[in-house]
Short mmCIF file of C-alpha atoms in Angstrom, two decimals:
data_model
loop_
_atom_site.label_atom_id
_atom_site.label_comp_id
_atom_site.label_asym_id
_atom_site.label_seq_id
_atom_site.Cartn_x
_atom_site.Cartn_y
_atom_site.Cartn_z
CA UNK A 1 -72.63 3.75 -23.02
CA UNK A 2 -75.02 1.01 -24.10
CA UNK A 3 -72.81 -1.98 -23.18
CA UNK A 4 -73.23 -5.29 -21.32
CA UNK A 5 -70.51 -7.30 -19.63
CA UNK A 6 -70.47 -11.21 -19.92
CA UNK A 7 -68.32 -13.26 -17.51
CA UNK A 8 -68.07 -16.99 -17.53
CA UNK A 9 -67.58 -18.44 -14.11
CA UNK A 10 -66.31 -21.89 -12.95
CA UNK A 11 -65.29 -22.30 -9.27
CA UNK A 12 -64.43 -18.68 -8.50
CA UNK A 13 -66.25 -18.17 -5.25
CA UNK A 14 -63.23 -16.62 -3.72
CA UNK A 15 -62.73 -14.14 -6.56
CA UNK A 16 -66.09 -13.18 -7.97
CA UNK A 17 -67.20 -10.85 -5.19
CA UNK A 18 -64.05 -8.78 -5.85
CA UNK A 19 -64.61 -8.97 -9.57
CA UNK A 20 -68.14 -7.63 -9.18
CA UNK A 21 -67.07 -4.87 -6.84
CA UNK A 22 -64.32 -3.75 -9.46
CA UNK A 23 -67.07 -3.24 -11.96
CA UNK A 24 -69.13 -1.30 -9.56
CA UNK A 25 -66.22 1.01 -8.84
CA UNK A 26 -65.63 1.50 -12.58
CA UNK A 27 -66.49 4.16 -15.12
CA UNK A 28 -69.19 1.94 -16.73
CA UNK A 29 -71.38 1.51 -13.53
CA UNK A 30 -74.28 1.00 -13.61
CA UNK A 31 -74.04 -1.67 -16.31
CA UNK A 32 -75.86 -4.87 -16.95
CA UNK A 33 -73.62 -7.95 -15.97
CA UNK A 34 -74.33 -11.42 -17.16
CA UNK A 35 -72.46 -14.01 -15.02
CA UNK A 36 -72.67 -17.45 -16.51
CA UNK A 37 -71.93 -20.22 -14.02
CA UNK A 38 -70.23 -23.09 -15.92
CA UNK A 39 -71.01 -25.97 -13.53
CA UNK A 40 -69.21 -24.63 -10.36
CA UNK A 41 -69.06 -26.94 -7.30
CA UNK A 42 -67.55 -24.60 -4.81
CA UNK A 43 -70.63 -22.51 -3.93
CA UNK A 44 -69.90 -19.90 -6.74
CA UNK A 45 -73.52 -20.15 -8.07
CA UNK A 46 -75.10 -19.67 -4.62
CA UNK A 47 -72.78 -16.61 -4.01
CA UNK A 48 -73.76 -15.13 -7.30
CA UNK A 49 -77.44 -15.50 -6.64
CA UNK A 50 -77.21 -13.99 -3.26
CA UNK A 51 -75.21 -11.01 -4.71
CA UNK A 52 -77.88 -10.61 -7.35
CA UNK A 53 -80.68 -10.38 -4.85
CA UNK A 54 -79.23 -6.94 -3.90
CA UNK A 55 -77.78 -5.99 -7.34
CA UNK A 56 -80.48 -5.80 -10.01
CA UNK A 57 -77.85 -5.09 -12.65
CA UNK A 58 -76.49 -8.71 -12.28
CA UNK A 59 -78.15 -11.63 -14.13
CA UNK A 60 -76.96 -15.10 -13.26
CA UNK A 61 -77.21 -17.81 -15.91
CA UNK A 62 -76.17 -21.51 -15.89
CA UNK A 63 -74.41 -23.29 -18.75
CA UNK A 64 -74.02 -27.06 -17.85
CA UNK A 65 -71.47 -27.59 -20.67
CA UNK A 66 -68.04 -26.93 -19.15
CA UNK A 67 -66.85 -24.80 -21.94
CA UNK A 68 -65.97 -21.12 -21.70
CA UNK A 69 -67.03 -20.32 -25.23
CA UNK A 70 -70.49 -22.00 -24.75
CA UNK A 71 -70.83 -20.08 -21.48
CA UNK A 72 -69.99 -16.75 -23.33
CA UNK A 73 -72.48 -17.67 -26.14
CA UNK A 74 -75.18 -18.23 -23.51
CA UNK A 75 -74.49 -14.89 -22.13
CA UNK A 76 -74.49 -13.31 -25.55
CA UNK A 77 -77.91 -14.70 -26.38
CA UNK A 78 -79.30 -12.68 -23.45
CA UNK A 79 -77.52 -9.45 -24.36
CA UNK A 80 -79.82 -6.69 -25.70
CA UNK A 81 -77.49 -3.76 -25.55
CA UNK A 82 -75.72 -2.32 -28.62
CA UNK A 83 -72.28 -3.32 -27.37
CA UNK A 84 -70.97 -6.38 -25.50
CA UNK A 85 -67.69 -6.92 -23.55
CA UNK A 86 -66.30 -10.13 -22.27
CA UNK A 87 -63.63 -10.96 -19.63
CA UNK A 88 -62.60 -13.83 -17.37
CA UNK A 89 -63.46 -14.06 -13.75
CA UNK A 90 -59.84 -14.36 -12.68
CA UNK A 91 -58.91 -11.06 -14.33
CA UNK A 92 -58.93 -7.47 -12.88
CA UNK A 93 -61.59 -5.23 -14.34
CA UNK A 94 -60.46 -1.53 -14.44
CA UNK A 95 -62.52 0.49 -17.00
CA UNK A 96 -63.55 0.72 -20.64
CA UNK A 97 -62.80 3.70 -22.94
CA UNK A 98 -65.29 6.57 -22.40
CA UNK A 99 -65.70 7.00 -26.09
CA UNK A 100 -65.30 4.98 -29.21
CA UNK A 101 -66.28 5.05 -32.95
CA UNK A 102 -69.93 4.00 -32.71
CA UNK A 103 -69.92 3.14 -36.54
CA UNK A 104 -67.47 0.35 -35.80
CA UNK A 105 -68.18 -3.37 -35.52
CA UNK A 106 -65.13 -4.14 -33.38
CA UNK A 107 -63.10 -1.98 -31.00
CA UNK A 108 -59.59 -3.23 -29.90
CA UNK A 109 -58.26 -1.91 -26.65
CA UNK A 110 -54.81 -2.41 -24.95
CA UNK A 111 -54.70 -4.72 -21.88
CA UNK A 112 -51.95 -5.48 -19.28
CA UNK A 113 -50.81 -8.90 -18.55
CA UNK A 114 -49.46 -9.92 -15.12
CA UNK A 115 -47.11 -13.08 -14.92
CA UNK A 116 -45.34 -14.08 -11.73
CA UNK A 117 -45.92 -10.57 -10.31
CA UNK A 118 -44.49 -8.80 -13.44
CA UNK A 119 -47.09 -6.59 -15.30
CA UNK A 120 -46.57 -5.36 -18.87
CA UNK A 121 -48.89 -3.86 -21.51
CA UNK A 122 -49.51 -6.33 -24.46
CA UNK A 123 -48.52 -4.49 -27.42
CA UNK A 124 -50.37 -5.16 -30.79
CA UNK A 125 -50.11 -4.27 -34.38
CA UNK A 126 -53.18 -2.02 -35.20
CA UNK A 127 -53.83 -3.45 -38.57
CA UNK A 128 -57.00 -5.30 -39.83
CA UNK A 129 -54.97 -8.32 -41.02
CA UNK A 130 -55.96 -11.75 -39.86
CA UNK A 131 -52.58 -13.19 -40.68
CA UNK A 132 -50.90 -10.65 -38.41
CA UNK A 133 -53.25 -11.58 -35.63
CA UNK A 134 -52.58 -15.30 -36.18
CA UNK A 135 -48.88 -14.57 -35.79
CA UNK A 136 -49.01 -11.86 -33.16
CA UNK A 137 -52.17 -12.73 -31.10
CA UNK A 138 -53.18 -9.08 -31.06
CA UNK A 139 -56.70 -9.74 -29.94
CA UNK A 140 -57.71 -11.58 -26.85
CA UNK A 141 -60.85 -11.84 -24.77
CA UNK A 142 -60.75 -8.40 -22.81
CA UNK A 143 -59.14 -6.48 -25.71
CA UNK A 144 -62.31 -6.82 -27.89
CA UNK A 145 -65.48 -4.72 -27.60
CA UNK A 146 -68.13 -5.91 -30.08
CA UNK A 147 -71.18 -4.47 -31.67
CA UNK A 148 -73.65 -7.12 -30.38
CA UNK A 149 -75.55 -7.61 -33.63
CA UNK A 150 -72.31 -8.09 -35.65
CA UNK A 151 -70.80 -10.62 -33.25
CA UNK A 152 -74.00 -12.68 -33.44
CA UNK A 153 -73.89 -12.31 -37.24
CA UNK A 154 -70.43 -14.00 -37.43
CA UNK A 155 -71.52 -16.69 -35.20
CA UNK A 156 -70.31 -15.65 -31.70
CA UNK A 157 -67.70 -17.89 -30.00
CA UNK A 158 -66.67 -21.24 -31.30
CA UNK A 159 -67.45 -23.74 -28.51
CA UNK A 160 -65.34 -26.42 -30.41
CA UNK A 161 -62.27 -24.51 -29.17
CA UNK A 162 -61.53 -25.72 -25.63
CA UNK A 163 -58.52 -23.34 -25.63
CA UNK A 164 -57.47 -20.19 -27.51
CA UNK A 165 -61.10 -19.49 -28.29
CA UNK A 166 -60.48 -15.70 -28.17
CA UNK A 167 -57.56 -16.07 -30.70
CA UNK A 168 -59.76 -17.98 -32.99
CA UNK A 169 -62.53 -15.48 -32.69
CA UNK A 170 -60.07 -12.61 -33.30
CA UNK A 171 -58.99 -14.39 -36.54
CA UNK A 172 -62.54 -15.16 -37.73
CA UNK A 173 -63.51 -11.68 -36.96
CA UNK A 174 -60.68 -10.11 -38.85
CA UNK A 175 -61.37 -12.50 -41.84
CA UNK A 176 -64.87 -11.00 -41.83
CA UNK A 177 -63.51 -7.51 -42.58
CA UNK A 178 -65.10 -5.63 -39.74
CA UNK A 179 -65.38 -1.83 -39.51
CA UNK A 180 -62.72 -1.54 -36.81
CA UNK A 181 -61.22 0.93 -34.44
CA UNK A 182 -57.82 0.38 -32.71
CA UNK A 183 -57.34 2.29 -29.46
CA UNK A 184 -53.68 2.64 -28.43
CA UNK A 185 -51.80 3.83 -25.38
CA UNK A 186 -53.50 3.43 -22.05
CA UNK A 187 -54.30 -0.16 -20.88
CA UNK A 188 -57.90 -0.87 -19.82
CA UNK A 189 -57.74 -4.41 -18.18
CA UNK A 190 -55.49 -6.62 -16.31
CA UNK A 191 -55.02 -10.31 -17.19
CA UNK A 192 -53.61 -12.46 -14.41
CA UNK A 193 -51.75 -15.60 -15.58
CA UNK A 194 -51.47 -18.30 -12.94
CA UNK A 195 -51.36 -22.16 -12.72
CA UNK A 196 -55.19 -22.28 -12.61
CA UNK A 197 -55.83 -19.51 -15.10
CA UNK A 198 -57.48 -20.09 -18.50
CA UNK A 199 -54.28 -18.87 -20.09
CA UNK A 200 -52.21 -21.67 -18.39
CA UNK A 201 -48.62 -21.90 -17.15
CA UNK A 202 -46.97 -23.96 -19.88
CA UNK A 203 -47.30 -25.18 -23.46
CA UNK A 204 -46.83 -28.86 -22.95
CA UNK A 205 -49.84 -28.97 -20.47
CA UNK A 206 -52.24 -27.84 -23.26
CA UNK A 207 -50.61 -28.39 -26.60
CA UNK A 208 -53.12 -30.86 -27.97
CA UNK A 209 -55.96 -28.41 -27.43
CA UNK A 210 -53.92 -25.74 -28.96
CA UNK A 211 -53.32 -27.94 -32.11
CA UNK A 212 -57.17 -28.62 -32.17
CA UNK A 213 -57.78 -24.82 -32.43
CA UNK A 214 -55.00 -24.30 -34.94
CA UNK A 215 -56.85 -26.90 -37.13
CA UNK A 216 -60.04 -24.98 -36.76
CA UNK A 217 -58.49 -21.78 -37.93
CA UNK A 218 -56.74 -23.48 -40.73
CA UNK A 219 -60.03 -24.73 -42.00
CA UNK A 220 -61.58 -21.16 -41.80
CA UNK A 221 -58.36 -19.69 -43.52
CA UNK A 222 -58.86 -22.23 -46.35
CA UNK A 223 -62.32 -20.61 -47.02
CA UNK A 224 -60.82 -17.15 -46.99
CA UNK A 225 -60.13 -15.77 -50.59
CA UNK A 226 -56.54 -15.47 -51.75
CA UNK A 227 -54.18 -13.71 -51.20
CA UNK A 228 -55.44 -13.18 -47.65
CA UNK A 229 -56.16 -16.91 -47.18
CA UNK A 230 -52.66 -17.90 -48.36
CA UNK A 231 -51.04 -15.51 -45.90
CA UNK A 232 -53.20 -16.73 -43.11
CA UNK A 233 -52.00 -20.37 -43.97
CA UNK A 234 -48.43 -19.27 -43.96
CA UNK A 235 -48.92 -17.58 -40.56
CA UNK A 236 -50.65 -20.77 -39.10
CA UNK A 237 -47.64 -22.88 -40.37
CA UNK A 238 -45.12 -20.52 -38.68
CA UNK A 239 -47.12 -20.39 -35.54
CA UNK A 240 -47.25 -24.24 -35.29
CA UNK A 241 -43.47 -24.39 -35.78
CA UNK A 242 -43.02 -21.98 -32.99
CA UNK A 243 -45.28 -24.02 -30.73
CA UNK A 244 -43.19 -26.98 -31.53
CA UNK A 245 -39.98 -25.00 -30.60
CA UNK A 246 -41.66 -23.90 -27.24
CA UNK A 247 -42.35 -27.76 -26.52
CA UNK A 248 -38.74 -28.62 -27.22
CA UNK A 249 -37.69 -25.72 -24.97
CA UNK A 250 -39.80 -27.30 -22.25
CA UNK A 251 -38.15 -30.64 -22.85
CA UNK A 252 -41.16 -32.41 -24.40
CA UNK A 253 -39.79 -33.91 -27.64
CA UNK A 254 -42.86 -36.30 -28.00
CA UNK A 255 -45.21 -33.33 -28.18
CA UNK A 256 -43.07 -31.66 -30.63
CA UNK A 257 -43.28 -34.80 -32.87
CA UNK A 258 -47.00 -34.46 -32.66
CA UNK A 259 -46.69 -30.94 -33.99
CA UNK A 260 -44.71 -32.24 -36.93
CA UNK A 261 -47.44 -34.84 -37.66
CA UNK A 262 -50.05 -32.08 -37.47
CA UNK A 263 -47.97 -29.91 -39.91
CA UNK A 264 -47.57 -32.74 -42.45
CA UNK A 265 -51.38 -33.44 -42.27
CA UNK A 266 -52.49 -29.85 -42.26
CA UNK A 267 -49.96 -28.26 -44.54
CA UNK A 268 -48.95 -31.10 -47.05
CA UNK A 269 -45.68 -30.87 -48.83
CA UNK A 270 -43.43 -27.86 -48.10
CA UNK A 271 -45.63 -24.79 -48.53
CA UNK A 272 -44.44 -21.13 -48.36
CA UNK A 273 -42.72 -20.56 -45.00
CA UNK A 274 -41.69 -24.16 -44.25
CA UNK A 275 -37.98 -23.51 -44.23
CA UNK A 276 -38.44 -20.32 -42.18
CA UNK A 277 -40.67 -22.39 -39.82
CA UNK A 278 -38.00 -24.97 -39.22
CA UNK A 279 -35.59 -22.18 -38.37
CA UNK A 280 -38.04 -20.61 -36.00
CA UNK A 281 -38.63 -24.01 -34.37
CA UNK A 282 -34.85 -24.29 -33.71
CA UNK A 283 -34.55 -20.70 -32.71
CA UNK A 284 -37.30 -21.06 -30.11
CA UNK A 285 -36.20 -24.40 -28.82
CA UNK A 286 -32.90 -22.76 -27.81
CA UNK A 287 -34.81 -20.53 -25.44
CA UNK A 288 -34.41 -17.42 -27.65
CA UNK A 289 -37.12 -14.86 -27.80
CA UNK A 290 -38.79 -12.90 -30.59
CA UNK A 291 -39.69 -15.65 -33.02
CA UNK A 292 -43.05 -14.26 -33.56
CA UNK A 293 -41.39 -10.98 -34.59
CA UNK A 294 -39.36 -12.73 -37.29
CA UNK A 295 -42.59 -14.56 -38.49
CA UNK A 296 -44.38 -11.28 -38.50
CA UNK A 297 -41.84 -9.55 -40.80
CA UNK A 298 -42.10 -12.37 -43.23
CA UNK A 299 -45.89 -12.14 -43.26
CA UNK A 300 -46.02 -8.46 -43.67
#
């Protein structure tokens, strides 16, 4: 398979050798790996350069801007293979599907998420609907295999997103109506969620960055023709109310109030979904689970 793997790296000296060895044991070896150091200060860059001296498949690049999307874009600019795959340096690489529809622009694959030692497969709705993705987060960094030329055509990763950049890319990609294949069943990758992971341990520690990304996607949805654009706006409204409910559940009322200010500025008046959003905020604030499923039913 003609695929390259791009990995942004920041202070992962203790993990990167294991990550590289996982790839070498996988079904895609030998494959070109582009490791993009994002300003490490713990010796990661030196370790990668030393490893590359005996591994010609590894190319080490440096992106001085500390931004995962910028690092991924630098790696993407050096990809010459037909397909490109991204994942994070603190995840566990296992394998990629042996076969996929080569006429597609985007291949979606299931991944497993491990939180506090508990692993579960992230389920997704296999539909080419950006509103469903906005609600359900079907696509994340290691669940997407891109045709390289198509990803470059839609602009690659958005470096304005300091968090949820894969969620933004998934929404923008689906808005572009890709030729797409959804692979279901077996998981192909393990995401590890911990205090120092990109995913993060809580909402209140990162909600401002999340609101910034929500604004970026709302601007993109506003350019999407109706009725798809209207459905995306409704999904974004509901997602923001759910975020507010999560913050209330974590005890941060001030952050929840910021969400309300964001809602009034981004979704003026009381647009379609407002009343449901208030209910989902309350529902989530009580610690209840499944708000996104209720939101999804209203979207679909």
